[in-house]
Amino acid sequence: MVMKRVLVILMGCILLSGCGSNSQEMVKTMCRTDSSYSIYDSYEQIFESEVDAGKVITIKGVLSFDDKESLDEMTEMFDESVEEFNKMEGINAKIERIDDTKVNDILEIDLSKANLELLSELGVLYIEEGSVSDYSLSQSITLAESLGLSCETIK
């Protein structure tokens, strides 16, 4: 009888310690469209978050040009923009060539380090006034879906 009580108490303690654990699992949510979006042929945003607090956003868009020469001309301008973005803390920008007429425009933002107000002013992020310290995943998904992107949790 005493052994049964000890086992019940032990199981209760194990369950409580598991439920009380503070380890937060990172969740990835992708919002994307395969049709044209703004200047891009296709576009996606990947949000990495803990609970509803966004931690990292990766934005990727495919840009197309009429020919290789047009792309080569734009590459110099891209390089300057990428260089300026990469000077900012918490930002990693890059251009990856897909073929002779297409590139991936990629911007990764570490929300804990980047100047969110500045990125909002530049039109990179939409942030409601007064919410700069918390970048909400649910609000981001609602906004993305209102702009025609479809969102899903990914592994």
GROMACS .gro file of N, CA and C in nm:
model
  465
    1MET      N    1   0.082  -0.119   0.000
    1MET     CA    2   0.000   0.000   0.000
    1MET      C    3   0.087   0.127   0.000
    2VAL      N    4   0.189   0.129   0.086
    2VAL     CA    5   0.280   0.243   0.092
    2VAL      C    6   0.355   0.256  -0.041
    3MET      N    7   0.393   0.143  -0.099
    3MET     CA    8   0.464   0.143  -0.226
    3MET      C    9   0.378   0.205  -0.336
    4LYS      N   10   0.247   0.176  -0.336
    4LYS     CA   11   0.156   0.233  -0.435
    4LYS      C   12   0.152   0.384  -0.422
    5ARG      N   13   0.144   0.434  -0.299
    5ARG     CA   14   0.139   0.579  -0.275
    5ARG      C   15   0.268   0.645  -0.321
    6VAL      N   16   0.379   0.582  -0.293
    6VAL     CA   17   0.508   0.637  -0.335
    6VAL      C   18   0.514   0.644  -0.487
    7LEU      N   19   0.467   0.540  -0.555
    7LEU     CA   20   0.466   0.540  -0.702
    7LEU      C   21   0.375   0.649  -0.756
    8VAL      N   22   0.257   0.667  -0.697
    8VAL     CA   23   0.164   0.771  -0.742
    8VAL      C   24   0.226   0.908  -0.722
    9ILE      N   25   0.287   0.931  -0.607
    9ILE     CA   26   0.352   1.060  -0.579
    9ILE      C   27   0.468   1.082  -0.675
   10LEU      N   28   0.548   0.978  -0.698
   10LEU     CA   29   0.661   0.987  -0.790
   10LEU      C   30   0.615   1.021  -0.931
   11MET      N   31   0.510   0.955  -0.979
   11MET     CA   32   0.456   0.983  -1.113
   11MET      C   33   0.404   1.127  -1.120
   12GLY      N   34   0.338   1.172  -1.014
   12GLY     CA   35   0.289   1.310  -1.009
   12GLY      C   36   0.403   1.409  -1.019
   13CYS      N   37   0.511   1.382  -0.947
   13CYS     CA   38   0.628   1.472  -0.951
   13CYS      C   39   0.691   1.475  -1.090
   14ILE      N   40   0.698   1.359  -1.153
   14ILE     CA   41   0.755   1.352  -1.289
   14ILE      C   42   0.669   1.432  -1.386
   15LEU      N   43   0.537   1.415  -1.377
   15LEU     CA   44   0.447   1.490  -1.465
   15LEU      C   45   0.458   1.639  -1.442
   16LEU      N   46   0.461   1.681  -1.315
   16LEU     CA   47   0.471   1.823  -1.285
   16LEU      C   48   0.603   1.882  -1.331
   17SER      N   49   0.711   1.808  -1.314
   17SER     CA   50   0.840   1.862  -1.358
   17SER      C   51   0.845   1.874  -1.510
   18GLY      N   52   0.781   1.782  -1.580
   18GLY     CA   53   0.775   1.790  -1.727
   18GLY      C   54   0.691   1.907  -1.773
   19CYS      N   55   0.578   1.930  -1.705
   19CYS     CA   56   0.490   2.041  -1.742
   19CYS      C   57   0.549   2.175  -1.707
   20GLY      N   58   0.633   2.179  -1.603
   20GLY     CA   59   0.689   2.305  -1.559
   20GLY      C   60   0.817   2.342  -1.631
   21SER      N   61   0.860   2.261  -1.723
   21SER     CA   62   0.985   2.286  -1.793
   21SER      C   63   0.975   2.415  -1.874
   22ASN      N   64   1.080   2.497  -1.870
   22ASN     CA   65   1.081   2.624  -1.941
   22ASN      C   66   1.140   2.615  -2.081
   23SER      N   67   1.173   2.496  -2.126
   23SER     CA   68   1.232   2.487  -2.259
   23SER      C   69   1.127   2.517  -2.364
   24GLN      N   70   1.155   2.617  -2.447
   24GLN     CA   71   1.064   2.659  -2.552
   24GLN      C   72   1.115   2.604  -2.685
   25GLU      N   73   1.027   2.539  -2.756
   25GLU     CA   74   1.066   2.484  -2.885
   25GLU      C   75   1.045   2.589  -2.994
   26MET      N   76   1.145   2.602  -3.079
   26MET     CA   77   1.134   2.694  -3.192
   26MET      C   78   1.037   2.636  -3.294
   27VAL      N   79   0.949   2.721  -3.343
   27VAL     CA   80   0.851   2.682  -3.444
   27VAL      C   81   0.883   2.761  -3.570
   28LYS      N   82   0.877   2.695  -3.686
   28LYS     CA   83   0.897   2.763  -3.813
   28LYS      C   84   0.764   2.769  -3.887
   29THR      N   85   0.731   2.887  -3.936
   29THR     CA   86   0.610   2.908  -4.014
   29THR      C   87   0.651   2.972  -4.146
   30MET      N   88   0.606   2.914  -4.257
   30MET     CA   89   0.637   2.969  -4.388
   30MET      C   90   0.511   3.030  -4.448
   31CYS      N   91   0.523   3.154  -4.494
   31CYS     CA   92   0.418   3.221  -4.568
   31CYS      C   93   0.473   3.246  -4.708
   32ARG      N   94   0.398   3.204  -4.810
   32ARG     CA   95   0.454   3.213  -4.945
   32ARG      C   96   0.347   3.228  -5.051
   33THR      N   97   0.393   3.267  -5.168
   33THR     CA   98   0.310   3.266  -5.287
   33THR      C   99   0.401   3.231  -5.405
   34ASP      N  100   0.348   3.150  -5.495
   34ASP     CA  101   0.424   3.115  -5.615
   34ASP      C  102   0.391   3.208  -5.731
   35SER      N  103   0.294   3.295  -5.711
   35SER     CA  104   0.262   3.394  -5.814
   35SER      C  105   0.336   3.523  -5.782
   36SER      N  106   0.329   3.618  -5.872
   36SER     CA  107   0.407   3.740  -5.853
   36SER      C  108   0.356   3.817  -5.731
   37TYR      N  109   0.452   3.876  -5.661
   37TYR     CA  110   0.424   3.953  -5.541
   37TYR      C  111   0.518   4.072  -5.542
   38SER      N  112   0.463   4.191  -5.549
   38SER     CA  113   0.542   4.313  -5.557
   38SER      C  114   0.635   4.302  -5.680
   39ILE      N  115   0.764   4.310  -5.661
   39ILE     CA  116   0.858   4.301  -5.775
   39ILE      C  117   0.907   4.159  -5.798
   40TYR      N  118   0.862   4.065  -5.717
   40TYR     CA  119   0.913   3.928  -5.722
   40TYR      C  120   0.823   3.834  -5.803
   41ASP      N  121   0.887   3.734  -5.865
   41ASP     CA  122   0.811   3.629  -5.935
   41ASP      C  123   0.747   3.534  -5.836
   42SER      N  124   0.816   3.505  -5.728
   42SER     CA  125   0.763   3.426  -5.616
   42SER      C  126   0.825   3.484  -5.490
   43TYR      N  127   0.760   3.455  -5.376
   43TYR     CA  128   0.800   3.523  -5.253
   43TYR      C  129   0.767   3.435  -5.134
   44GLU      N  130   0.857   3.434  -5.033
   44GLU     CA  131   0.828   3.361  -4.910
   44GLU      C  132   0.891   3.430  -4.791
   45GLN      N  133   0.826   3.411  -4.676
   45GLN     CA  134   0.878   3.457  -4.549
   45GLN      C  135   0.877   3.337  -4.456
   46ILE      N  136   0.987   3.315  -4.387
   46ILE     CA  137   0.992   3.208  -4.287
   46ILE      C  138   1.015   3.273  -4.151
   47PHE      N  139   0.920   3.249  -4.061
   47PHE     CA  140   0.926   3.304  -3.926
   47PHE      C  141   0.971   3.193  -3.832
   48GLU      N  142   1.076   3.218  -3.756
   48GLU     CA  143   1.118   3.127  -3.649
   48GLU      C  144   1.077   3.194  -3.519
   49SER      N  145   1.000   3.122  -3.437
   49SER     CA  146   0.946   3.185  -3.318
   49SER      C  147   0.940   3.088  -3.201
   50GLU      N  148   0.931   3.146  -3.083
   50GLU     CA  149   0.903   3.073  -2.960
   50GLU      C  150   0.768   3.124  -2.914
   51VAL      N  151   0.671   3.035  -2.898
   51VAL     CA  152   0.534   3.070  -2.866
   51VAL      C  153   0.488   3.170  -2.971
   52ASP      N  154   0.454   3.296  -2.934
   52ASP     CA  155   0.411   3.394  -3.034
   52ASP      C  156   0.517   3.498  -3.062
   53ALA      N  157   0.633   3.487  -2.997
   53ALA     CA  158   0.738   3.588  -3.013
   53ALA      C  159   0.830   3.550  -3.128
   54GLY      N  160   0.829   3.631  -3.233
   54GLY     CA  161   0.916   3.609  -3.347
   54GLY      C  162   1.061   3.630  -3.308
   55LYS      N  163   1.149   3.543  -3.355
   55LYS     CA  164   1.292   3.553  -3.325
   55LYS      C  165   1.374   3.585  -3.450
   56VAL      N  166   1.343   3.517  -3.561
   56VAL     CA  167   1.417   3.535  -3.686
   56VAL      C  168   1.316   3.532  -3.801
   57ILE      N  169   1.336   3.621  -3.897
   57ILE     CA  170   1.255   3.620  -4.019
   57ILE      C  171   1.351   3.609  -4.136
   58THR      N  172   1.323   3.515  -4.226
   58THR     CA  173   1.399   3.504  -4.350
   58THR      C  174   1.303   3.536  -4.465
   59ILE      N  175   1.338   3.635  -4.543
   59ILE     CA  176   1.256   3.679  -4.656
   59ILE      C  177   1.331   3.641  -4.783
   60LYS      N  178   1.261   3.575  -4.875
   60LYS     CA  179   1.325   3.531  -4.998
   60LYS      C  180   1.231   3.556  -5.116
   61GLY      N  181   1.282   3.625  -5.216
   61GLY     CA  182   1.204   3.652  -5.336
   61GLY      C  183   1.286   3.625  -5.460
   62VAL      N  184   1.219   3.578  -5.565
   62VAL     CA  185   1.286   3.550  -5.692
   62VAL      C  186   1.263   3.670  -5.785
   63LEU      N  187   1.372   3.726  -5.834
   63LEU     CA  188   1.367   3.837  -5.930
   63LEU      C  189   1.410   3.787  -6.067
   64SER      N  190   1.335   3.826  -6.170
   64SER     CA  191   1.368   3.787  -6.307
   64SER      C  192   1.405   3.908  -6.391
   65PHE      N  193   1.494   3.884  -6.487
   65PHE     CA  194   1.536   3.988  -6.580
   65PHE      C  195   1.521   3.937  -6.722
   66ASP      N  196   1.515   4.030  -6.817
   66ASP     CA  197   1.493   3.992  -6.957
   66ASP      C  198   1.608   3.911  -7.015
   67ASP      N  199   1.730   3.944  -6.972
   67ASP     CA  200   1.846   3.874  -7.026
   67ASP      C  201   1.963   3.883  -6.929
   68LYS      N  202   2.070   3.813  -6.962
   68LYS     CA  203   2.188   3.808  -6.876
   68LYS      C  204   2.250   3.947  -6.858
   69GLU      N  205   2.253   4.025  -6.965
   69GLU     CA  206   2.313   4.159  -6.958
   69GLU      C  207   2.239   4.246  -6.857
   70SER      N  208   2.106   4.240  -6.857
   70SER     CA  209   2.027   4.320  -6.763
   70SER      C  210   2.056   4.278  -6.619
   71LEU      N  211   2.066   4.148  -6.600
   71LEU     CA  212   2.097   4.098  -6.466
   71LEU      C  213   2.237   4.141  -6.422
   72ASP      N  214   2.333   4.131  -6.513
   72ASP     CA  215   2.469   4.173  -6.481
   72ASP      C  216   2.475   4.320  -6.442
   73GLU      N  217   2.400   4.406  -6.513
   73GLU     CA  218   2.396   4.549  -6.481
   73GLU      C  219   2.338   4.572  -6.342
   74MET      N  220   2.234   4.499  -6.308
   74MET     CA  221   2.169   4.516  -6.178
   74MET      C  222   2.252   4.458  -6.063
   75THR      N  223   2.341   4.365  -6.095
   75THR     CA  224   2.421   4.301  -5.992
   75THR      C  225   2.504   4.403  -5.914
   76GLU      N  226   2.557   4.504  -5.982
   76GLU     CA  227   2.635   4.607  -5.913
   76GLU      C  228   2.549   4.682  -5.812
   77MET      N  229   2.426   4.717  -5.852
   77MET     CA  230   2.336   4.785  -5.759
   77MET      C  231   2.298   4.693  -5.644
   78PHE      N  232   2.274   4.565  -5.674
   78PHE     CA  233   2.242   4.469  -5.568
   78PHE      C  234   2.355   4.460  -5.468
   79ASP      N  235   2.478   4.452  -5.520
   79ASP     CA  236   2.594   4.438  -5.433
   79ASP      C  237   2.604   4.555  -5.335
   80GLU      N  238   2.576   4.677  -5.383
   80GLU     CA  239   2.581   4.795  -5.296
   80GLU      C  240   2.473   4.787  -5.188
   81SER      N  241   2.352   4.747  -5.227
   81SER     CA  242   2.242   4.736  -5.130
   81SER      C  243   2.270   4.629  -5.027
   82VAL      N  244   2.319   4.515  -5.074
   82VAL     CA  245   2.352   4.405  -4.983
   82VAL      C  246   2.459   4.450  -4.883
   83GLU      N  247   2.559   4.521  -4.933
   83GLU     CA  248   2.667   4.570  -4.847
   83GLU      C  249   2.612   4.664  -4.740
   84GLU      N  250   2.521   4.754  -4.777
   84GLU     CA  251   2.461   4.847  -4.681
   84GLU      C  252   2.378   4.774  -4.576
   85PHE      N  253   2.296   4.678  -4.620
   85PHE     CA  254   2.215   4.602  -4.525
   85PHE      C  255   2.303   4.522  -4.429
   86ASN      N  256   2.409   4.463  -4.480
   86ASN     CA  257   2.495   4.381  -4.395
   86ASN      C  258   2.576   4.462  -4.294
   87LYS      N  259   2.580   4.593  -4.307
   87LYS     CA  260   2.643   4.679  -4.207
   87LYS      C  261   2.554   4.691  -4.083
   88MET      N  262   2.425   4.662  -4.099
   88MET     CA  263   2.331   4.673  -3.988
   88MET      C  264   2.340   4.550  -3.899
   89GLU      N  265   2.335   4.571  -3.769
   89GLU     CA  266   2.339   4.460  -3.675
   89GLU      C  267   2.213   4.375  -3.688
   90GLY      N  268   2.231   4.243  -3.687
   90GLY     CA  269   2.119   4.151  -3.692
   90GLY      C  270   2.064   4.124  -3.831
   91ILE      N  271   2.135   4.172  -3.934
   91ILE     CA  272   2.089   4.157  -4.073
   91ILE      C  273   2.191   4.076  -4.153
   92ASN      N  274   2.141   3.983  -4.234
   92ASN     CA  275   2.226   3.910  -4.327
   92ASN      C  276   2.153   3.911  -4.462
   93ALA      N  277   2.205   3.989  -4.555
   93ALA     CA  278   2.145   4.000  -4.687
   93ALA      C  279   2.237   3.936  -4.789
   94LYS      N  280   2.176   3.874  -4.891
   94LYS     CA  281   2.258   3.817  -4.999
   94LYS      C  282   2.173   3.799  -5.124
   95ILE      N  283   2.242   3.794  -5.235
   95ILE     CA  284   2.181   3.767  -5.365
   95ILE      C  285   2.243   3.639  -5.417
   96GLU      N  286   2.159   3.542  -5.450
   96GLU     CA  287   2.207   3.415  -5.506
   96GLU      C  288   2.157   3.403  -5.649
   97ARG      N  289   2.250   3.383  -5.740
   97ARG     CA  290   2.212   3.368  -5.881
   97ARG      C  291   2.154   3.229  -5.903
   98ILE      N  292   2.036   3.224  -5.966
   98ILE     CA  293   1.970   3.097  -5.998
   98ILE      C  294   2.015   3.051  -6.136
   99ASP      N  295   2.010   3.144  -6.232
   99ASP     CA  296   2.055   3.118  -6.369
   99ASP      C  297   2.092   3.253  -6.431
  100ASP      N  298   2.098   3.261  -6.564
  100ASP     CA  299   2.142   3.384  -6.630
  100ASP      C  300   2.040   3.497  -6.624
  101THR      N  301   1.915   3.468  -6.582
  101THR     CA  302   1.815   3.574  -6.579
  101THR      C  303   1.741   3.585  -6.446
  102LYS      N  304   1.775   3.501  -6.348
  102LYS     CA  305   1.703   3.502  -6.221
  102LYS      C  306   1.798   3.498  -6.102
  103VAL      N  307   1.755   3.566  -5.995
  103VAL     CA  308   1.829   3.563  -5.869
  103VAL      C  309   1.732   3.547  -5.752
  104ASN      N  310   1.783   3.492  -5.642
  104ASN     CA  311   1.712   3.493  -5.515
  104ASN      C  312   1.761   3.614  -5.437
  105ASP      N  313   1.668   3.695  -5.392
  105ASP     CA  314   1.697   3.809  -5.305
  105ASP      C  315   1.662   3.762  -5.164
  106ILE      N  316   1.763   3.748  -5.076
  106ILE     CA  317   1.743   3.688  -4.944
  106ILE      C  318   1.784   3.786  -4.835
  107LEU      N  319   1.696   3.798  -4.736
  107LEU     CA  320   1.724   3.885  -4.622
  107LEU      C  321   1.685   3.810  -4.495
  108GLU      N  322   1.783   3.789  -4.407
  108GLU     CA  323   1.757   3.724  -4.278
  108GLU      C  324   1.769   3.830  -4.169
  109ILE      N  325   1.666   3.836  -4.084
  109ILE     CA  326   1.662   3.938  -3.979
  109ILE      C  327   1.655   3.869  -3.843
  110ASP      N  328   1.755   3.894  -3.759
  110ASP     CA  329   1.753   3.847  -3.620
  110ASP      C  330   1.681   3.956  -3.541
  111LEU      N  331   1.557   3.928  -3.501
  111LEU     CA  332   1.473   4.030  -3.438
  111LEU      C  333   1.523   4.074  -3.301
  112SER      N  334   1.609   3.994  -3.239
  112SER     CA  335   1.663   4.034  -3.108
  112SER      C  336   1.778   4.133  -3.122
  113LYS      N  337   1.836   4.143  -3.241
  113LYS     CA  338   1.953   4.230  -3.260
  113LYS      C  339   1.927   4.347  -3.355
  114ALA      N  340   1.839   4.330  -3.451
  114ALA     CA  341   1.818   4.431  -3.555
  114ALA      C  342   1.743   4.552  -3.502
  115ASN      N  343   1.765   4.665  -3.566
  115ASN     CA  344   1.694   4.788  -3.535
  115ASN      C  345   1.559   4.783  -3.608
  116LEU      N  346   1.456   4.737  -3.538
  116LEU     CA  347   1.326   4.715  -3.600
  116LEU      C  348   1.260   4.845  -3.645
  117GLU      N  349   1.282   4.952  -3.571
  117GLU     CA  350   1.226   5.082  -3.612
  117GLU      C  351   1.283   5.125  -3.746
  118LEU      N  352   1.413   5.110  -3.763
  118LEU     CA  353   1.478   5.147  -3.888
  118LEU      C  354   1.427   5.059  -4.003
  119LEU      N  355   1.416   4.928  -3.979
  119LEU     CA  356   1.366   4.839  -4.083
  119LEU      C  357   1.221   4.871  -4.120
  120SER      N  358   1.143   4.916  -4.023
  120SER     CA  359   1.006   4.958  -4.050
  120SER      C  360   1.006   5.084  -4.136
  121GLU      N  361   1.092   5.180  -4.103
  121GLU     CA  362   1.103   5.304  -4.182
  121GLU      C  363   1.146   5.274  -4.325
  122LEU      N  364   1.233   5.173  -4.343
  122LEU     CA  365   1.281   5.137  -4.477
  122LEU      C  366   1.178   5.055  -4.555
  123GLY      N  367   1.069   5.014  -4.488
  123GLY     CA  368   0.965   4.936  -4.554
  123GLY      C  369   0.993   4.788  -4.560
  124VAL      N  370   1.093   4.742  -4.484
  124VAL     CA  371   1.128   4.600  -4.483
  124VAL      C  372   1.033   4.521  -4.393
  125LEU      N  373   0.997   4.580  -4.279
  125LEU     CA  374   0.906   4.517  -4.184
  125LEU      C  375   0.789   4.610  -4.158
  126TYR      N  376   0.673   4.552  -4.128
  126TYR     CA  377   0.560   4.630  -4.083
  126TYR      C  378   0.548   4.610  -3.932
  127ILE      N  379   0.559   4.719  -3.859
  127ILE     CA  380   0.550   4.712  -3.714
  127ILE      C  381   0.451   4.817  -3.668
  128GLU      N  382   0.352   4.773  -3.590
  128GLU     CA  383   0.256   4.868  -3.535
  128GLU      C  384   0.327   4.956  -3.435
  129GLU      N  385   0.284   5.081  -3.427
  129GLU     CA  386   0.345   5.175  -3.334
  129GLU      C  387   0.337   5.123  -3.191
  130GLY      N  388   0.446   5.130  -3.120
  130GLY     CA  389   0.450   5.087  -2.981
  130GLY      C  390   0.476   4.940  -2.962
  131SER      N  391   0.491   4.862  -3.070
  131SER     CA  392   0.511   4.717  -3.054
  131SER      C  393   0.649   4.674  -3.103
  132VAL      N  394   0.743   4.765  -3.101
  132VAL     CA  395   0.876   4.736  -3.154
  132VAL      C  396   0.947   4.627  -3.075
  133SER      N  397   0.925   4.618  -2.946
  133SER     CA  398   0.998   4.520  -2.866
  133SER      C  399   0.947   4.378  -2.886
  134ASP      N  400   0.823   4.360  -2.928
  134ASP     CA  401   0.764   4.228  -2.949
  134ASP      C  402   0.719   4.214  -3.093
  135TYR      N  403   0.775   4.121  -3.165
  135TYR     CA  404   0.733   4.097  -3.303
  135TYR      C  405   0.645   3.973  -3.299
  136SER      N  406   0.515   3.993  -3.311
  136SER     CA  407   0.418   3.886  -3.293
  136SER      C  408   0.405   3.798  -3.416
  137LEU      N  409   0.419   3.667  -3.395
  137LEU     CA  410   0.401   3.571  -3.504
  137LEU      C  411   0.258   3.573  -3.555
  138SER      N  412   0.161   3.572  -3.465
  138SER     CA  413   0.021   3.567  -3.508
  138SER      C  414  -0.016   3.692  -3.589
  139GLN      N  415   0.032   3.809  -3.548
  139GLN     CA  416   0.005   3.930  -3.625
  139GLN      C  417   0.074   3.925  -3.761
  140SER      N  418   0.195   3.869  -3.765
  140SER     CA  419   0.268   3.858  -3.891
  140SER      C  420   0.194   3.766  -3.988
  141ILE      N  421   0.142   3.655  -3.936
  141ILE     CA  422   0.069   3.561  -4.021
  141ILE      C  423  -0.060   3.624  -4.072
  142THR      N  424  -0.131   3.694  -3.985
  142THR     CA  425  -0.255   3.762  -4.026
  142THR      C  426  -0.226   3.862  -4.137
  143LEU      N  427  -0.119   3.940  -4.121
  143LEU     CA  428  -0.083   4.038  -4.223
  143LEU      C  429  -0.043   3.969  -4.352
  144ALA      N  430   0.039   3.865  -4.344
  144ALA     CA  431   0.083   3.793  -4.465
  144ALA      C  432  -0.036   3.735  -4.540
  145GLU      N  433  -0.129   3.674  -4.468
  145GLU     CA  434  -0.247   3.616  -4.532
  145GLU      C  435  -0.336   3.723  -4.594
  146SER      N  436  -0.344   3.840  -4.530
  146SER     CA  437  -0.423   3.949  -4.587
  146SER      C  438  -0.362   4.002  -4.717
  147LEU      N  439  -0.231   3.977  -4.734
  147LEU     CA  440  -0.161   4.020  -4.856
  147LEU      C  441  -0.160   3.910  -4.963
  148GLY      N  442  -0.229   3.798  -4.936
  148GLY     CA  443  -0.242   3.693  -5.035
  148GLY      C  444  -0.143   3.579  -5.022
  149LEU      N  445  -0.065   3.576  -4.917
  149LEU     CA  446   0.029   3.465  -4.896
  149LEU      C  447  -0.042   3.355  -4.820
  150SER      N  448  -0.004   3.231  -4.845
  150SER     CA  449  -0.058   3.119  -4.768
  150SER      C  450   0.048   3.076  -4.667
  151CYS      N  451   0.004   3.046  -4.544
  151CYS     CA  452   0.098   3.018  -4.436
  151CYS      C  453   0.076   2.879  -4.380
  152GLU      N  454   0.188   2.813  -4.341
  152GLU     CA  455   0.180   2.682  -4.278
  152GLU      C  456   0.302   2.661  -4.190
  153THR      N  457   0.283   2.581  -4.087
  153THR     CA  458   0.394   2.544  -3.999
  153THR      C  459   0.478   2.440  -4.071
  154ILE      N  460   0.610   2.457  -4.065
  154ILE     CA  461   0.701   2.361  -4.129
  154ILE      C  462   0.793   2.303  -4.024
  155LYS      N  463   0.854   2.192  -4.055
  155LYS     CA  464   0.947   2.127  -3.961
  155LYS      C  465   1.087   2.170  -3.986
   0.00000   0.00000   0.00000
